mmCIF file of C-alpha atoms in Angstrom:
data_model
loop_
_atom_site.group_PDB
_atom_site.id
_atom_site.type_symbol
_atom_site.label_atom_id
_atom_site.label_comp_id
_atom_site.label_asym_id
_atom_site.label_seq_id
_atom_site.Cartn_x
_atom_site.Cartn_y
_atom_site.Cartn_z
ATOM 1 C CA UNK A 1 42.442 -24.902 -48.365
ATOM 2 C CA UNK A 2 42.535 -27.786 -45.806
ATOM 3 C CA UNK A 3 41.128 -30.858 -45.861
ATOM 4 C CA UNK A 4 38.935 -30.189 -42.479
ATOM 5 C CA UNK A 5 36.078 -32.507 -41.153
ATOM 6 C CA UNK A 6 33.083 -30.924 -39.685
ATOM 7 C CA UNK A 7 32.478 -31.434 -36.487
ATOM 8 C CA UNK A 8 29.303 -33.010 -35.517
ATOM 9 C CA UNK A 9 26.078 -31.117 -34.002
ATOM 10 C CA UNK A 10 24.532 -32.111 -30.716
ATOM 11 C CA UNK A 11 21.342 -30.578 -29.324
ATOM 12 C CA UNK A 12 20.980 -30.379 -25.429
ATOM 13 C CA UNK A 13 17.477 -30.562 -23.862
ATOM 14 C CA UNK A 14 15.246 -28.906 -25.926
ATOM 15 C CA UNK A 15 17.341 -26.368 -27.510
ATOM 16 C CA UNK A 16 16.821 -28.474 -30.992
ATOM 17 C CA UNK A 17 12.720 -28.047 -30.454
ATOM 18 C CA UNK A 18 13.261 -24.505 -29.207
ATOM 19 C CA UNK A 19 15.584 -23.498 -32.288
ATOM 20 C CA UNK A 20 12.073 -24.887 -34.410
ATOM 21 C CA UNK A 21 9.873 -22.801 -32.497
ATOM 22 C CA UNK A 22 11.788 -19.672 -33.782
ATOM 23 C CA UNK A 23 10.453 -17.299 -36.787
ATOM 24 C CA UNK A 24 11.678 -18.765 -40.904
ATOM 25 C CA UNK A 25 14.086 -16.677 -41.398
ATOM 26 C CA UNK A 26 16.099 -16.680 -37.963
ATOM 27 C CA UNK A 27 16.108 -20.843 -38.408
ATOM 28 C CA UNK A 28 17.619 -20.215 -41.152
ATOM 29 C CA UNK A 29 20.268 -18.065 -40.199
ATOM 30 C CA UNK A 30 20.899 -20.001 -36.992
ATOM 31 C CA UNK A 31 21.508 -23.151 -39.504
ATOM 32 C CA UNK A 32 23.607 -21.606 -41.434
ATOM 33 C CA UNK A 33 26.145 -20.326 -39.059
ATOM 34 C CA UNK A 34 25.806 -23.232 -36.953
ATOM 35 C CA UNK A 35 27.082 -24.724 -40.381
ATOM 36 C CA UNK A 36 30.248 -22.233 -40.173
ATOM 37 C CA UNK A 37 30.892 -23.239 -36.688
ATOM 38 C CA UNK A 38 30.660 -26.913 -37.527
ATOM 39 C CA UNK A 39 33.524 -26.032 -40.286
ATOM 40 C CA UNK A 40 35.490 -24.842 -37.608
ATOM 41 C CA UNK A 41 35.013 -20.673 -38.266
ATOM 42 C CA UNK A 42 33.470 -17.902 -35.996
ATOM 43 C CA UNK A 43 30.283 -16.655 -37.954
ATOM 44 C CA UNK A 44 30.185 -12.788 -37.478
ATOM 45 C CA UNK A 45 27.033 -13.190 -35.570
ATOM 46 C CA UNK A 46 28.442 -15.323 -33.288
ATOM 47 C CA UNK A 47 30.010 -13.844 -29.379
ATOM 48 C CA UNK A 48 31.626 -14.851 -26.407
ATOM 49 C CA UNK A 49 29.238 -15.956 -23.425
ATOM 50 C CA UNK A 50 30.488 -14.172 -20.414
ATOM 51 C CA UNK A 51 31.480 -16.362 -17.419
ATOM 52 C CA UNK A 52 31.982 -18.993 -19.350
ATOM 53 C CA UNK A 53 35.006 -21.027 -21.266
ATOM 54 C CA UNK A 54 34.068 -21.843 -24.657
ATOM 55 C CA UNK A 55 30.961 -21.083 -24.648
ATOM 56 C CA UNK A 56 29.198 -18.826 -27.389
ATOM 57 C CA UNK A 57 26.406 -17.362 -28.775
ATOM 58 C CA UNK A 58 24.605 -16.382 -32.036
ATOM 59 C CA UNK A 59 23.118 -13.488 -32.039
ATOM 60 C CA UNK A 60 20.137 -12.567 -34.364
ATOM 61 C CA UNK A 61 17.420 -9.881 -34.824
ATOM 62 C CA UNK A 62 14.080 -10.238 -36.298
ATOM 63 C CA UNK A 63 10.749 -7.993 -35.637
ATOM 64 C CA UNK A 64 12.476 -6.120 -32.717
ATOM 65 C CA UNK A 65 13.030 -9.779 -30.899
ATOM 66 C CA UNK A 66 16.452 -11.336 -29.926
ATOM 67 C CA UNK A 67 16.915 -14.670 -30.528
ATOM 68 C CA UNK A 68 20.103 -16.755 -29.473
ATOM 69 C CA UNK A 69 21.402 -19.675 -29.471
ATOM 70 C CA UNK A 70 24.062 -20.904 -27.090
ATOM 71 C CA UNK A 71 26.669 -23.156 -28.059
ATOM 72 C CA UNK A 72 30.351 -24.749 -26.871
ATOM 73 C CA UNK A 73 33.042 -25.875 -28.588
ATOM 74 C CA UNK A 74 35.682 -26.764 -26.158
ATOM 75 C CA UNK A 75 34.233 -30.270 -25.702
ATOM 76 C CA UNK A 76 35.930 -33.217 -27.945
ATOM 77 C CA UNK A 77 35.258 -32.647 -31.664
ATOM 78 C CA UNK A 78 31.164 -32.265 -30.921
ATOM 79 C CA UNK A 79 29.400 -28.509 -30.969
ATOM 80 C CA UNK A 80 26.752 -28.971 -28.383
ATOM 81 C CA UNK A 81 24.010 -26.671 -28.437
ATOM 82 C CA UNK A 82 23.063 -25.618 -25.068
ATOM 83 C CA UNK A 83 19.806 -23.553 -25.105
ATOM 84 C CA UNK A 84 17.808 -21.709 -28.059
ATOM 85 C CA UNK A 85 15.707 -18.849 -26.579
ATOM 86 C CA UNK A 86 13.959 -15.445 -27.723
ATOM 87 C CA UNK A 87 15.270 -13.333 -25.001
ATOM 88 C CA UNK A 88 12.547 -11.624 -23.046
ATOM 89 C CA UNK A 89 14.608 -9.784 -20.586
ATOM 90 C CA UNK A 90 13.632 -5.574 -20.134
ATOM 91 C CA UNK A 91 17.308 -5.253 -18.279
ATOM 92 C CA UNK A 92 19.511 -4.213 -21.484
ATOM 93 C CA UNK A 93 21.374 -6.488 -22.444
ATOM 94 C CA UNK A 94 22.311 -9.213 -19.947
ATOM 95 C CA UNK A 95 20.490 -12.772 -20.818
ATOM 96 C CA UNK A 96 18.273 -13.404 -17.592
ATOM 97 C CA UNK A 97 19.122 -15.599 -14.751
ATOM 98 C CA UNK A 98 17.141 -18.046 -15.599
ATOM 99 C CA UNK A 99 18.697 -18.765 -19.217
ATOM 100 C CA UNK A 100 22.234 -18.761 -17.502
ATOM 101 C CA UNK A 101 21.323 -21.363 -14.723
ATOM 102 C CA UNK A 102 20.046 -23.676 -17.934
ATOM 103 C CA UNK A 103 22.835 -23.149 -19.710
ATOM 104 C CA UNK A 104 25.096 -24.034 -17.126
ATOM 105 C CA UNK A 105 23.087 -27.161 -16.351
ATOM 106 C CA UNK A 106 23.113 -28.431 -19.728
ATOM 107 C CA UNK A 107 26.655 -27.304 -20.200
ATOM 108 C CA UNK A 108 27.014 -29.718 -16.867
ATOM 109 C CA UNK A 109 25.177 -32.496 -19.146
ATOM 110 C CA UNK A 110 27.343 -31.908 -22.450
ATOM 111 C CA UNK A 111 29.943 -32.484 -20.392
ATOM 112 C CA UNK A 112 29.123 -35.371 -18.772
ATOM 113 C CA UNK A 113 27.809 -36.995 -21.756
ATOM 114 C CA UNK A 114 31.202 -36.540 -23.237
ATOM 115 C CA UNK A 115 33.001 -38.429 -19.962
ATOM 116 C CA UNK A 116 30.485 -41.495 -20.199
ATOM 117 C CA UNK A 117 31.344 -41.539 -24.135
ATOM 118 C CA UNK A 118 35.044 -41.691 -23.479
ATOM 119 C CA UNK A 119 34.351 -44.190 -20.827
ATOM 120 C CA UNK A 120 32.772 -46.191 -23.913
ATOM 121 C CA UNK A 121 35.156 -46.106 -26.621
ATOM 122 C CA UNK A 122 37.759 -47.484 -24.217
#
């Protein structure tokens, strides 16, 4: 097995206080393959966020609610978390406007934070 180092988390906004508003057991299972990603795996719950380059989400079910949390991993060696949310939306499937528009903000600030970092180590 290689020697691999785990990448380091990052929470955007409030998507670490959001993740703590959700129910035990989906923490739990957010943390955990959060953990996987960080290790440098795809956990099965995890999907590709349409529209978007290297962005994902997990996926998880609980009491007939939808909870996700939206992550990237295309930026440097750091997993930013973009945006925790129990989706709300009556429209099937797609995650609302709203949630996009924040997740392409803070993908905008992820981003940026990364620039001002390299910028710094220089």
């Amino acid at each position: 097995m290689p020697d691999k180092t785990k990448r380091n988390l990052s929470f955007v906004g409030s998507s670490l206080k959001d993740l703590q508003g959700f129910p035990q057991k989906v923490k739990r299972q957010v943390g955990f393959d959060l953990d996987i990603v960080q290790n440098g795996e795809t956990p099965s719950s995890a999907k590709r966020l349409k529209g978007f380059s290297g962005v994902m989400e997990l996926v998880e079910r609980y009491n007939k609610d939808t909870y996700r949390a939206v992550y990237v991993v295309n930026i440097d060696d750091i997993i930013y978390v973009l945006h925790c949310f129990k989706k709300k939306s009556k429209q099937g499937i797609k995650t609302p406007k709203a949630d996009i528009d924040l997740i392409k903000q803070r993908l905008k600030e992820a981003q940026d934070e990364s620039k001002r970092s390299k910028g710094h180590d220089k």
